[in-house]
XYZ file of C-alpha atoms in Angstrom:
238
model
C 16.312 11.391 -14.777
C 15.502 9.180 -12.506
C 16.981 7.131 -10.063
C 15.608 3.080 -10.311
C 17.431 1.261 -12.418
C 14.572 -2.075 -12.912
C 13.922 -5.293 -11.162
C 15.398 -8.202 -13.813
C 13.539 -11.428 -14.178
C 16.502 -12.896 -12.758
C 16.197 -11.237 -9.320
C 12.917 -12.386 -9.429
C 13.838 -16.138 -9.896
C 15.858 -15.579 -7.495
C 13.739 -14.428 -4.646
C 11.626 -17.460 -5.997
C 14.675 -19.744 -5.004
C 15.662 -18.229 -1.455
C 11.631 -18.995 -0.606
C 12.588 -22.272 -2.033
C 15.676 -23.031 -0.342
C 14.279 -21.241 3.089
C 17.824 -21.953 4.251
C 20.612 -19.005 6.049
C 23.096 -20.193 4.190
C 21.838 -19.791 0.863
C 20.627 -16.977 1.904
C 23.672 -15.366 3.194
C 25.587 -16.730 -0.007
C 23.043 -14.183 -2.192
C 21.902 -11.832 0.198
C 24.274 -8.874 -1.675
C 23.339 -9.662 -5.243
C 19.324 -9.757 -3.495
C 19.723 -6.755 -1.979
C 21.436 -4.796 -4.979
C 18.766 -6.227 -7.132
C 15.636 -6.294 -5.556
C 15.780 -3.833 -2.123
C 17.406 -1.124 -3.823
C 15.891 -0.670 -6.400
C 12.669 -0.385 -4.556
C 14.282 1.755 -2.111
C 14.786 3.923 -5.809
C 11.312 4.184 -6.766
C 10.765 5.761 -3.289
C 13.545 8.824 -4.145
C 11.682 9.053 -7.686
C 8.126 9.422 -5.773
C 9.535 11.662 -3.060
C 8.877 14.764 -4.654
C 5.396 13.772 -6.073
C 4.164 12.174 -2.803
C 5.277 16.086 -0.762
C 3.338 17.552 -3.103
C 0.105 15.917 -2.342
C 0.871 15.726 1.563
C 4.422 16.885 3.134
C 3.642 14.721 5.851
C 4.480 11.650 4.282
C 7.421 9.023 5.236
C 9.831 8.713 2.318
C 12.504 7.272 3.771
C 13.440 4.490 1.780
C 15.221 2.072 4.212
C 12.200 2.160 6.381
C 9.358 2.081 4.265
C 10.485 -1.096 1.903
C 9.740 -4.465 3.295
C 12.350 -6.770 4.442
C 13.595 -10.435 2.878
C 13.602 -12.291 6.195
C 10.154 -12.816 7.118
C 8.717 -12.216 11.154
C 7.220 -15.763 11.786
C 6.613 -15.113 15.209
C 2.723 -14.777 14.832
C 2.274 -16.141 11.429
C 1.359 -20.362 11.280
C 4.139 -19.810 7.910
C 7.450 -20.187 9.339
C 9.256 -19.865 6.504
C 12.084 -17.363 6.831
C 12.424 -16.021 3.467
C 9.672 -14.382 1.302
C 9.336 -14.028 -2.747
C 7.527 -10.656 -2.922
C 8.475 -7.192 -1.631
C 6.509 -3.950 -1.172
C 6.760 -0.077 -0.328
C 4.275 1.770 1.300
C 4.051 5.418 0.521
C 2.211 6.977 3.715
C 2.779 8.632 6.614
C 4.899 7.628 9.731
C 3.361 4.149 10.929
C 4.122 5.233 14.432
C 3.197 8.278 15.080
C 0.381 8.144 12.407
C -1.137 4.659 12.979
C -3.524 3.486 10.167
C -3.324 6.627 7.825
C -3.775 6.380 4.198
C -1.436 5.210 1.972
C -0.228 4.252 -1.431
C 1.558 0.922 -2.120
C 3.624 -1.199 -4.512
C 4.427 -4.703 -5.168
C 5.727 -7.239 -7.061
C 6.000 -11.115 -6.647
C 7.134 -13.869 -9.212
C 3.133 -13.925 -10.465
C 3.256 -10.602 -11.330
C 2.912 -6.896 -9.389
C 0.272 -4.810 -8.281
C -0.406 -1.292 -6.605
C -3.128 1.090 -5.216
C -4.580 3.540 -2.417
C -5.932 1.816 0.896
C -6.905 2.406 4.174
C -7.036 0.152 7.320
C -8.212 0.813 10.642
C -7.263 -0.668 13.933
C -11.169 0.048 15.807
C -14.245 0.306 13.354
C -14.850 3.205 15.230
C -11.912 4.960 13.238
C -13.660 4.075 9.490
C -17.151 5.661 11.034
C -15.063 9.336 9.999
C -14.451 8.145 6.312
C -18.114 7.207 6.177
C -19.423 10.361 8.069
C -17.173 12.233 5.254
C -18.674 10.344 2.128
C -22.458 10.689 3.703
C -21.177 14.744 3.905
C -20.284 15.220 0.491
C -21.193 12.718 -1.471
C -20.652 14.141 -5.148
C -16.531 14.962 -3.758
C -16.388 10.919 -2.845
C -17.877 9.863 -6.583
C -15.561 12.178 -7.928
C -12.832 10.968 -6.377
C -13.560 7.295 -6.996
C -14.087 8.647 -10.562
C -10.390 9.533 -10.465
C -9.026 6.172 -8.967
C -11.268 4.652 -12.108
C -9.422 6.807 -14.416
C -5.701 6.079 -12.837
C -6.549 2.345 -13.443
C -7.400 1.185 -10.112
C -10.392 -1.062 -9.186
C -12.708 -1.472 -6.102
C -11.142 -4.083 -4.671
C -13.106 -4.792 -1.188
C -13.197 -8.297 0.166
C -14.711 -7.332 3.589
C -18.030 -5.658 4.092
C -20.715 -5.307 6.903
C -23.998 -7.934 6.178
C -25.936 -5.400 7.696
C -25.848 -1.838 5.738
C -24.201 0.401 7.976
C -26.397 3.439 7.064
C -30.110 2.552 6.649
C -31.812 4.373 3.299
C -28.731 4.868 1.870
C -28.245 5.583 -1.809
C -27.333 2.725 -3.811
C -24.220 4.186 -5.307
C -22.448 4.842 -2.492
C -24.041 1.527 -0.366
C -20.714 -0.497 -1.176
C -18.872 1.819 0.168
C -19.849 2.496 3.364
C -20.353 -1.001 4.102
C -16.579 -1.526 3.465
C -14.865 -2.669 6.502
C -11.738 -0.898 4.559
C -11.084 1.048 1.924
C -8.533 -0.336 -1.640
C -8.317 0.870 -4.789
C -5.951 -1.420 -6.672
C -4.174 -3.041 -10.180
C -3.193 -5.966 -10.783
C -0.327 -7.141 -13.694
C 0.487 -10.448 -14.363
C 3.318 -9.542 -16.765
C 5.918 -8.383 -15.003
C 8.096 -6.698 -17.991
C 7.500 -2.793 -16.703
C 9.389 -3.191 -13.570
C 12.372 -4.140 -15.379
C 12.662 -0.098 -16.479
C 11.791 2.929 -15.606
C 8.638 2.504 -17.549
C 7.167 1.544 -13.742
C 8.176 4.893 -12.293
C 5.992 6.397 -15.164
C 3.388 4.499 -14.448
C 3.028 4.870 -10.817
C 3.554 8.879 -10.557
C 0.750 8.733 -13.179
C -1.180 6.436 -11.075
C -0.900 8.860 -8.004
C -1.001 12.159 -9.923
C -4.819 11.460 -11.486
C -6.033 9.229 -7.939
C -4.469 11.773 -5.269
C -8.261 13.476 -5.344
C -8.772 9.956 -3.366
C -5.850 10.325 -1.186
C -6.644 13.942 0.175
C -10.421 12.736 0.603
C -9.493 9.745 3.127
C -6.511 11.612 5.108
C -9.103 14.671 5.594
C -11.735 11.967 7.332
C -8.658 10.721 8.800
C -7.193 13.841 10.215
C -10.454 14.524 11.550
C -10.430 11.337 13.786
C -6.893 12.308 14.991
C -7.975 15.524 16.183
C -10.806 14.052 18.053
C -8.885 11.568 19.660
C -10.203 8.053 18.227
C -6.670 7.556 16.235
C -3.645 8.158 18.407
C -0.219 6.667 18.644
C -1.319 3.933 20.795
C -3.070 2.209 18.377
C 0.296 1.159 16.454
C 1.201 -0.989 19.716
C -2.139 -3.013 19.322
């Protein structure tokens, strides 16, 4: 039994129209009905991944009124200044503070349709040398595990990548890879019909379940950089 109860099409047109109207008012006039339709049921889908999520790493943050994004937009480095936005997310992962940069799984959904994956950023390039240094180390565990984020659905979806290979002579399979400046896995759906049942909580504990061989790979090369000191909680701040 689980706990979300679906994002209606309605909520969505309705997040469309608070972008829209980018006005307080408006805003305040709806701001229940958007919050009983939209943020809590996304704060749902992180109770029905809770257990799931422990399971693959009990360090994980699943506290669901801090790891769904807010309505009201911070403009104060962003050239967009308007206050309101039409899409919300979740990150699964650990604690952003005192685990900067970590792995982490991720959901969203938008008026154009939702998406969802495994990623990793770094603040320093230094801190993606480890995830390389891990792939060059075993290579057949990496294919594997991209294998696995294949067979949950998920695509190589790198925008960013070195023009220089980062590790001369290396084999052409895995060349992609380490000349990603970051690592995502990801799928894209442009009909949005799932989310309105629990038909999405289905298909994202069977998304993690088959590409958590990916997960465990990345925090490993992660963890190692924590314990070496080139990923600390300092680098949140930057």
């Amino acid at each position: 039994m689980y706990n979300y109860k679906g994002i209606t099409p309605e909520i969505v047109d309705l997040l469309a129209i608070n972008r829209f109207n980018d006005s307080k008012p408006f805003y305040e006039e709806h701001k229940q009905e958007i919050k009983d339709g939209a943020t809590i049921p996304m704060r749902q889908i992180i109770l029905d991944m809770s257990d799931l999520m422990y399971e693959i790493d009990p360090l994980v943050d699943m506290n669901p009124i801090y790891v769904v994004s807010r309505i009201r937009r911070d403009t104060r480095r962003s050239k967009d200044k308007m206050m309101y936005r039409d899409n919300l997310w979740l990150m699964m992962r650990r604690n952003k503070v005192a685990y900067p940069f970590a792995p982490f799984y991720w959901f969203e959904f938008s008026p154009m349709g939702y998406m969802y994956g495994i990623g990793m950023w770094t603040a320093k390039p230094l801190q993606f040398d480890y995830v390389r240094g891990q792939i060059l180390e075993e290579p057949e565990r990496w294919l594997e595990a991209v294998k696995a984020t294949e067979n949950a659905g998920l695509n190589f979806n790198v925008k960013q990548f070195y023009k220089k290979d980062k590790v001369q002579n290396a084999p052409d399979n895995l060349k992609k890879y380490l000349n990603a400046k970051y690592m995502e896995f990801s799928y894209w759906n442009d009909n949005l019909e799932n989310i309105g049942s629990t038909k999405l909580i289905d298909e994202l504990r069977l998304m993690v379940d088959i590409s958590s061989p990916m997960y465990k790979f990345l925090i490993e090369a992660y963890d190692k950089a924590v314990s070496e000191g080139v990923i600390n909680a300092d680098d949140y701040k930057r």
